[in-house]
Coordinates of N, CA, C and O in Angstrom, one line a residue:
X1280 N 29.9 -18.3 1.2 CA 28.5 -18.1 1.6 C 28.3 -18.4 3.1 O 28.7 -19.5 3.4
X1281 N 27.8 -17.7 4.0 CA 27.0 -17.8 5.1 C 25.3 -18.3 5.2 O 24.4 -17.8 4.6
X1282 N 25.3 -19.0 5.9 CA 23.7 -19.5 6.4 C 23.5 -19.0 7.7 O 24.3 -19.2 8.6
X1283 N 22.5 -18.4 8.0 CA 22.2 -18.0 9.0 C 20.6 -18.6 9.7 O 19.6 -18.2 9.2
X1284 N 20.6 -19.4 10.5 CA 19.3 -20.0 10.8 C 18.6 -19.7 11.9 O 19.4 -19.9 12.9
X1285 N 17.5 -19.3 12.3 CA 17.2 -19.1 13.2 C 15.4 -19.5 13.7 O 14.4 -19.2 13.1
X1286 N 15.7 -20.3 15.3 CA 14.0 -20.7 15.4 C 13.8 -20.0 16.5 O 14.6 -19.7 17.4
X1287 N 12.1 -19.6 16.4 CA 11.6 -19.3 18.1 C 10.5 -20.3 18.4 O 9.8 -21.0 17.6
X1288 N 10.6 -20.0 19.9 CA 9.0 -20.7 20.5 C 8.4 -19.2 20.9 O 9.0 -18.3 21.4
X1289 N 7.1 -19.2 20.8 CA 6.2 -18.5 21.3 C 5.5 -18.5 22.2 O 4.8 -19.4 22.5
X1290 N 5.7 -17.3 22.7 CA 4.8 -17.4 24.3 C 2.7 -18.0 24.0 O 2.2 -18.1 22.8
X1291 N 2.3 -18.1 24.7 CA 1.0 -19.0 24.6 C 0.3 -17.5 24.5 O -0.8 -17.8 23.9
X1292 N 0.3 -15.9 24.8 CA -0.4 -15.1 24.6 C 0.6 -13.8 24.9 O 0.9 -13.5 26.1
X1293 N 1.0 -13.0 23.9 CA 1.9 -11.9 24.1 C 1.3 -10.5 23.1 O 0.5 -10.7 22.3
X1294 N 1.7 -9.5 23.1 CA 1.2 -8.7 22.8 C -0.4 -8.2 22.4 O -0.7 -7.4 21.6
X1295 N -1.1 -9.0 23.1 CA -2.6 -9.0 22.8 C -2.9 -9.8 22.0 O -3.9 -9.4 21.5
X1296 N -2.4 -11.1 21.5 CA -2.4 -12.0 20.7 C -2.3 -13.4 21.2 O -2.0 -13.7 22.4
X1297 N -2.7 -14.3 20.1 CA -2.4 -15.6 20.8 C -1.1 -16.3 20.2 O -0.5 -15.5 19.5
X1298 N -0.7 -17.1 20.2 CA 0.4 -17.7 19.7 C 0.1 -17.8 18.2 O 0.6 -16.8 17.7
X1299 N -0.6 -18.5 17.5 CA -0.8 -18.6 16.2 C -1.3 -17.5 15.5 O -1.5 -17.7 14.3
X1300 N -1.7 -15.9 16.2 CA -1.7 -14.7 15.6 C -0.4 -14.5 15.2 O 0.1 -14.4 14.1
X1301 N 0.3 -14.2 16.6 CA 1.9 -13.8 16.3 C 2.6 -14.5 15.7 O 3.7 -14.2 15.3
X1302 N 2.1 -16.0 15.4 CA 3.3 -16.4 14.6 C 3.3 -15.9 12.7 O 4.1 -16.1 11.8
X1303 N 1.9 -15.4 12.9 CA 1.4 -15.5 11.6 C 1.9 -13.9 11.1 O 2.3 -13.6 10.0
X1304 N 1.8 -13.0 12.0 CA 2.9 -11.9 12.1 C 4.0 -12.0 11.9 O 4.5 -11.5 10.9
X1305 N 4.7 -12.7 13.2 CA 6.3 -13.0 12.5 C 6.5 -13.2 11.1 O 7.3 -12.6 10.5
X1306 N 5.7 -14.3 10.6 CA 6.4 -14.3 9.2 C 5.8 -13.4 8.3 O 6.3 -13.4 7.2
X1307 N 4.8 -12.6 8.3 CA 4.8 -11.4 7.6 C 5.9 -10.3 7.5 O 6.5 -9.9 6.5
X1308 N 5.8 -10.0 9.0 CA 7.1 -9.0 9.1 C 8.0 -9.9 8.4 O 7.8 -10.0 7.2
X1309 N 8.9 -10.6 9.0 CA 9.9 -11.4 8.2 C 10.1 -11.3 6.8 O 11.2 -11.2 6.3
X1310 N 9.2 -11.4 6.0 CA 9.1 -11.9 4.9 C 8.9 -10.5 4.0 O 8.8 -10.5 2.8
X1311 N 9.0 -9.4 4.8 CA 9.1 -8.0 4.4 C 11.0 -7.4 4.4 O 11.7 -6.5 4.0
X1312 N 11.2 -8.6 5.2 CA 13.0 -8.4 5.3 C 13.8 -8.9 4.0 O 14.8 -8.4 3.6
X1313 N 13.0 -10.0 3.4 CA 13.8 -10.6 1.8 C 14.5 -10.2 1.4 O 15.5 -10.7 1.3
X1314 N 14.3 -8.7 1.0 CA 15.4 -8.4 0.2 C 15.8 -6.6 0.6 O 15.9 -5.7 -0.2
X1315 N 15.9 -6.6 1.8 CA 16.4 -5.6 2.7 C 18.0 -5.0 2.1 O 18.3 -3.8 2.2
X1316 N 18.5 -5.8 1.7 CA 19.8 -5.5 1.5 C 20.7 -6.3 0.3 O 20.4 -7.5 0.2
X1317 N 21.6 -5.8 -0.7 CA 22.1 -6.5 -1.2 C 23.2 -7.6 -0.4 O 24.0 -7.1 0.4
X1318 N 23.1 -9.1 -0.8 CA 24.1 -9.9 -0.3 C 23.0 -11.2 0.3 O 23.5 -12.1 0.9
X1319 N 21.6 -11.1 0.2 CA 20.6 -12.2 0.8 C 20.6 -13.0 -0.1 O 19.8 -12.5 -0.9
X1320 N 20.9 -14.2 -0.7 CA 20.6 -15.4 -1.2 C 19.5 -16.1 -1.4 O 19.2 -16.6 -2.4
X1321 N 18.8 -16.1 -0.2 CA 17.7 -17.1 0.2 C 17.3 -16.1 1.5 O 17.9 -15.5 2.4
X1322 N 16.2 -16.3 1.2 CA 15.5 -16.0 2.7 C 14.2 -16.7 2.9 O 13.4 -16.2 2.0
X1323 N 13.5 -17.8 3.7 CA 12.7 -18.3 3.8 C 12.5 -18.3 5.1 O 13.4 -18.6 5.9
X1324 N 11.4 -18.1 5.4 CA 10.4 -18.2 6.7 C 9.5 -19.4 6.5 O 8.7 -19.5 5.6
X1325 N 9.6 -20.3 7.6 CA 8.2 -21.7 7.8 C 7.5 -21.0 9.1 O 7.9 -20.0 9.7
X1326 N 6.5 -21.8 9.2 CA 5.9 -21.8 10.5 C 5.3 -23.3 11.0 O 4.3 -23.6 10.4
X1327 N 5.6 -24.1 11.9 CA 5.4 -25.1 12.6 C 3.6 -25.2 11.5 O 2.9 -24.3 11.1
X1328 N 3.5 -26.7 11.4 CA 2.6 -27.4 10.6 C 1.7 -28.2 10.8 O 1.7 -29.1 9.9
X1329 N 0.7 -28.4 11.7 CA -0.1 -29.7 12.2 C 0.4 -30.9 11.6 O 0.6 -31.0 10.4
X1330 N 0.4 -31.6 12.3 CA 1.0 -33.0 11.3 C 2.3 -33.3 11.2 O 2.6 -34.5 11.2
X1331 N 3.2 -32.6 11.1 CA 4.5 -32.8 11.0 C 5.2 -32.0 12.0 O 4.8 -30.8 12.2
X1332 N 6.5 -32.9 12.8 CA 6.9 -32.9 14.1 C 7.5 -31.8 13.8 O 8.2 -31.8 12.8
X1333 N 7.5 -30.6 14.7 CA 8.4 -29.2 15.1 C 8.2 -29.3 16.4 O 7.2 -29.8 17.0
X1334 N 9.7 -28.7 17.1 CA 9.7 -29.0 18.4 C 10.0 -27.0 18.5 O 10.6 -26.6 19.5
X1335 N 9.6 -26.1 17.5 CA 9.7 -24.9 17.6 C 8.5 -24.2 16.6 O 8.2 -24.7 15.5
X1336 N 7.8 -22.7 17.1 CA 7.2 -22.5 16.3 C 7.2 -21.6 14.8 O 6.2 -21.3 14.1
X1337 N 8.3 -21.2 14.6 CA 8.9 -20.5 13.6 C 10.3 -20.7 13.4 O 11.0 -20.7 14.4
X1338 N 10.9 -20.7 12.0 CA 12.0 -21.0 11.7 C 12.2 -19.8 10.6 O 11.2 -19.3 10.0
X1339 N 13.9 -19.1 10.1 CA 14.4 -18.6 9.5 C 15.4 -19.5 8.8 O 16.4 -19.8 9.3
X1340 N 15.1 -19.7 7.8 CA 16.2 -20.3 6.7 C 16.6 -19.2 5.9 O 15.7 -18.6 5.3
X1341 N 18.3 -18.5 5.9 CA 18.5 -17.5 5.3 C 20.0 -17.9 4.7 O 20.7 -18.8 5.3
X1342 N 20.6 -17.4 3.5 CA 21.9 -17.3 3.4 C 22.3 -16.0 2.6 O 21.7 -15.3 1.8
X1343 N 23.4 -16.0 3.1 CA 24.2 -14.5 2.8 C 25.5 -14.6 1.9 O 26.3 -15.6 1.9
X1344 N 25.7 -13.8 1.2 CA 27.0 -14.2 0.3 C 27.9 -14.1 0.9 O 28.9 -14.7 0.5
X1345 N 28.0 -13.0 2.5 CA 29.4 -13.1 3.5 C 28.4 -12.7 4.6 O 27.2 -12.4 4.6
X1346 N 29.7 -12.8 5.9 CA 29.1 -12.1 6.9 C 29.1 -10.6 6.7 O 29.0 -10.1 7.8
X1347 N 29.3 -9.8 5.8 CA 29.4 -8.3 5.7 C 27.9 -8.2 5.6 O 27.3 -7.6 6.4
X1348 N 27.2 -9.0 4.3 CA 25.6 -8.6 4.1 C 25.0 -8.9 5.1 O 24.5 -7.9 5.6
X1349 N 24.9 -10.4 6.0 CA 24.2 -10.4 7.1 C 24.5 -9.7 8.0 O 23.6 -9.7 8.7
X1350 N 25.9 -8.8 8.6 CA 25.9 -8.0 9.8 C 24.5 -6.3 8.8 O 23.6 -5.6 9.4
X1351 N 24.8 -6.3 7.6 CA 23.8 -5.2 6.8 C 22.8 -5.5 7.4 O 22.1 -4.9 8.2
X1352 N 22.5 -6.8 7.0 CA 20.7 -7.1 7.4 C 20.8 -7.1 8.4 O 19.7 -7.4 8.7
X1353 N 21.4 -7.1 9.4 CA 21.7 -7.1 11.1 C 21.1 -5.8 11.8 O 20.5 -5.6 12.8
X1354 N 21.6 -5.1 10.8 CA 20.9 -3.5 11.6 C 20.4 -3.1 10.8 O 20.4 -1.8 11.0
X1355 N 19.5 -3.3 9.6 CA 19.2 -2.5 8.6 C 17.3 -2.1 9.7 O 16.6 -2.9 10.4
X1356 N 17.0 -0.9 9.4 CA 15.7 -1.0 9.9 C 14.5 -1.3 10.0 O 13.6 -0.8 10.8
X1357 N 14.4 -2.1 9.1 CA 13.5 -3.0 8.5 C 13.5 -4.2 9.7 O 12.6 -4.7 10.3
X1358 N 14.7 -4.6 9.7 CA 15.3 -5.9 10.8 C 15.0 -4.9 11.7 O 13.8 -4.4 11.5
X1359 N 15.6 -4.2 12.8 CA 15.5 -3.7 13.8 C 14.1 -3.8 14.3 O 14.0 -4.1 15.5
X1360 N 12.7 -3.4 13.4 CA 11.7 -3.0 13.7 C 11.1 -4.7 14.1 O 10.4 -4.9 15.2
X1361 N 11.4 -5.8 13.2 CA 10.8 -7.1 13.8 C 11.6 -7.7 14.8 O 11.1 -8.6 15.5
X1362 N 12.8 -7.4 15.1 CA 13.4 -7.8 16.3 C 12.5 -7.2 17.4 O 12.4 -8.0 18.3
X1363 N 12.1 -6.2 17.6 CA 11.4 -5.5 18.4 C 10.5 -6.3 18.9 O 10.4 -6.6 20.1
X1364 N 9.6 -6.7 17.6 CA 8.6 -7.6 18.0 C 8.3 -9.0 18.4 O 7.5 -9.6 19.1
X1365 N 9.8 -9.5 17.4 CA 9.8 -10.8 18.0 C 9.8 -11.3 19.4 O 9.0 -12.1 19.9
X1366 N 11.3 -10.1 20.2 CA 11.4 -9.7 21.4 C 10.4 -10.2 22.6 O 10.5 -11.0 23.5
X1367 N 9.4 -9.4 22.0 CA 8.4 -9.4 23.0 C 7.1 -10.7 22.6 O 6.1 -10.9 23.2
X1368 N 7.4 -11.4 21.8 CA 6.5 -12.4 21.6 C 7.3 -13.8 21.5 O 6.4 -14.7 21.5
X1369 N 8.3 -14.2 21.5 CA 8.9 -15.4 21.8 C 9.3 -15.7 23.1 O 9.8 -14.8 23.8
X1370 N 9.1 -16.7 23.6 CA 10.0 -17.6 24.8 C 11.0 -17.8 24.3 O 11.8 -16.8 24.4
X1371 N 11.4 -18.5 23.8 CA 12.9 -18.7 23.7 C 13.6 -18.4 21.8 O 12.8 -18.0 20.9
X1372 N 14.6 -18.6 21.7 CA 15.4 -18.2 20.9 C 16.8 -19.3 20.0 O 17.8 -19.4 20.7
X1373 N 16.8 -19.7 19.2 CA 18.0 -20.8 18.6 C 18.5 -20.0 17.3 O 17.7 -19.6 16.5
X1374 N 20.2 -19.7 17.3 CA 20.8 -19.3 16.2 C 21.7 -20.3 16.0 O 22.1 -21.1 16.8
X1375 N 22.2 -20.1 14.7 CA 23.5 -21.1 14.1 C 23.3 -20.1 12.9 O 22.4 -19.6 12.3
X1376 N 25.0 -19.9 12.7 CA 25.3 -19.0 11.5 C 26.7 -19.6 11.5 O 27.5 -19.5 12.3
X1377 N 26.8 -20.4 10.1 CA 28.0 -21.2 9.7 C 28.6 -20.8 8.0 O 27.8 -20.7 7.1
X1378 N 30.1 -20.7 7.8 CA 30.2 -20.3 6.5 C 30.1 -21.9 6.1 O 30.4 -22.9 6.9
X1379 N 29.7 -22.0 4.8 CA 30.0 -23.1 3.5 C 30.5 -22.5 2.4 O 30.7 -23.1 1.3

């Protein structure tokens, strides 16, 4: 099995939006990717929570049965179309993708 994890920070106002619009986007889109492909395990999207410490504002908790399904969901176009968006609405970017 592969885990693939991934956080952003968001710019303070991007695509005509404010930060807590787009983030609330991101995980719509996102959460339209679930089951994009055979080989996803888990797919979960958070979003940073008043009250409890996040030092980022969106996180991807995902696992894959190999790296074959997640390179699938890598380019499938479903993914392609929210990478687009994330793109332009994040500052920065954190991956870690480890087999267990």
């Amino acid at each position: 099995m592969l885990k693939h994890i991934v956080m952003w920070k968001l710019k303070d106002h991007a695509e005509g939006n404010d930060r807590a619009t787009n983030a609330r986007l991101l995980k719509e889109k996102l959460d339209r990717c679930a089951a994009v492909v055979p080989g996803i395990l888990k797919f979960e999207v958070a979003l940073a929570q008043p009250g409890l410490e996040a030092t980022y504002d969106a996180v991807l908790y995902s696992e894959f049965t190999d790296a074959a399904a997640l390179e699938a969901y890598s380019v499938h176009p479903e993914h392609e179309a929210v990478k687009g968006f994330i793109g332009a609405v994040r500052s920065e970017r954190q991956c870690m993708d480890f087999i267990v």
